[in-house]
């Protein structure tokens, strides 16, 4: 998965513009970082890597950079 694909997935999950996706951005600062977003991350990681993450694992992430790392195969 390319960096651009990851940015598109994260922007879609968080319902933000592509330009807002930076590795330093704090997830809790987004109004859309909620249970629906967590489910979106679980789905995206499963599709991209074949791994299944639990919601508790996702909720421990703090930045968009953390999301980038879990989208690695």
mmCIF file of C-alpha atoms in Angstrom:
data_model
loop_
_atom_site.group_PDB
_atom_site.id
_atom_site.type_symbol
_atom_site.label_atom_id
_atom_site.label_comp_id
_atom_site.label_asym_id
_atom_site.label_seq_id
_atom_site.Cartn_x
_atom_site.Cartn_y
_atom_site.Cartn_z
ATOM 1 C CA UNK A 1 0.000 0.000 0.000
ATOM 2 C CA UNK A 2 1.396 3.376 -0.977
ATOM 3 C CA UNK A 3 1.582 6.401 1.282
ATOM 4 C CA UNK A 4 -1.044 8.111 -0.887
ATOM 5 C CA UNK A 5 -3.426 5.174 -0.450
ATOM 6 C CA UNK A 6 -2.956 5.331 3.328
ATOM 7 C CA UNK A 7 -3.661 9.064 3.308
ATOM 8 C CA UNK A 8 -6.858 8.506 1.319
ATOM 9 C CA UNK A 9 -8.036 5.754 3.668
ATOM 10 C CA UNK A 10 -7.350 7.822 6.781
ATOM 11 C CA UNK A 11 -8.961 10.932 5.301
ATOM 12 C CA UNK A 12 -12.025 8.881 4.422
ATOM 13 C CA UNK A 13 -12.275 7.309 7.878
ATOM 14 C CA UNK A 14 -11.873 10.648 9.662
ATOM 15 C CA UNK A 15 -13.973 12.522 7.076
ATOM 16 C CA UNK A 16 -11.272 15.144 6.585
ATOM 17 C CA UNK A 17 -9.448 16.716 3.659
ATOM 18 C CA UNK A 18 -6.310 14.982 2.384
ATOM 19 C CA UNK A 19 -4.234 18.004 3.398
ATOM 20 C CA UNK A 20 -5.263 17.530 7.032
ATOM 21 C CA UNK A 21 -3.655 14.082 7.173
ATOM 22 C CA UNK A 22 -0.293 14.610 8.850
ATOM 23 C CA UNK A 23 1.588 12.116 10.958
ATOM 24 C CA UNK A 24 1.728 14.529 13.900
ATOM 25 C CA UNK A 25 -2.050 15.151 14.001
ATOM 26 C CA UNK A 26 -3.622 13.921 17.241
ATOM 27 C CA UNK A 27 -6.599 11.627 16.684
ATOM 28 C CA UNK A 28 -8.507 12.920 19.718
ATOM 29 C CA UNK A 29 -8.512 16.395 18.140
ATOM 30 C CA UNK A 30 -10.851 15.200 15.376
ATOM 31 C CA UNK A 31 -14.581 15.276 16.123
ATOM 32 C CA UNK A 32 -14.980 12.246 13.866
ATOM 33 C CA UNK A 33 -12.564 10.061 15.889
ATOM 34 C CA UNK A 34 -15.302 7.914 17.384
ATOM 35 C CA UNK A 35 -16.546 4.333 17.443
ATOM 36 C CA UNK A 36 -17.456 4.462 13.751
ATOM 37 C CA UNK A 37 -13.911 5.587 12.903
ATOM 38 C CA UNK A 38 -12.485 2.767 15.032
ATOM 39 C CA UNK A 39 -14.567 0.269 13.059
ATOM 40 C CA UNK A 40 -13.300 1.857 9.854
ATOM 41 C CA UNK A 41 -9.706 1.412 10.995
ATOM 42 C CA UNK A 42 -10.345 -2.218 11.921
ATOM 43 C CA UNK A 43 -11.815 -2.815 8.476
ATOM 44 C CA UNK A 44 -9.006 -0.990 6.654
ATOM 45 C CA UNK A 45 -6.264 -2.840 8.550
ATOM 46 C CA UNK A 46 -7.971 -6.162 7.958
ATOM 47 C CA UNK A 47 -8.320 -5.482 4.249
ATOM 48 C CA UNK A 48 -4.793 -4.096 3.837
ATOM 49 C CA UNK A 49 -2.864 -6.559 5.969
ATOM 50 C CA UNK A 50 -5.095 -9.527 6.733
ATOM 51 C CA UNK A 51 -4.708 -8.824 10.465
ATOM 52 C CA UNK A 52 -7.633 -8.224 12.796
ATOM 53 C CA UNK A 53 -7.182 -5.619 15.498
ATOM 54 C CA UNK A 54 -9.400 -5.219 18.516
ATOM 55 C CA UNK A 55 -10.992 -1.863 19.298
ATOM 56 C CA UNK A 56 -8.875 -1.636 22.457
ATOM 57 C CA UNK A 57 -5.723 -1.715 20.329
ATOM 58 C CA UNK A 58 -7.034 1.050 18.075
ATOM 59 C CA UNK A 59 -8.062 3.232 21.011
ATOM 60 C CA UNK A 60 -4.465 3.161 22.287
ATOM 61 C CA UNK A 61 -3.284 4.984 19.152
ATOM 62 C CA UNK A 62 -2.734 8.687 19.579
ATOM 63 C CA UNK A 63 -1.663 10.130 16.221
ATOM 64 C CA UNK A 64 -2.287 9.692 12.532
ATOM 65 C CA UNK A 65 1.315 8.463 12.351
ATOM 66 C CA UNK A 66 0.244 5.552 14.544
ATOM 67 C CA UNK A 67 -2.467 4.770 11.988
ATOM 68 C CA UNK A 68 0.117 4.819 9.203
ATOM 69 C CA UNK A 69 2.197 2.244 11.072
ATOM 70 C CA UNK A 70 -0.649 -0.204 11.680
ATOM 71 C CA UNK A 71 -1.542 -0.098 7.985
ATOM 72 C CA UNK A 72 1.865 -1.647 7.210
ATOM 73 C CA UNK A 73 1.697 -5.305 6.154
#
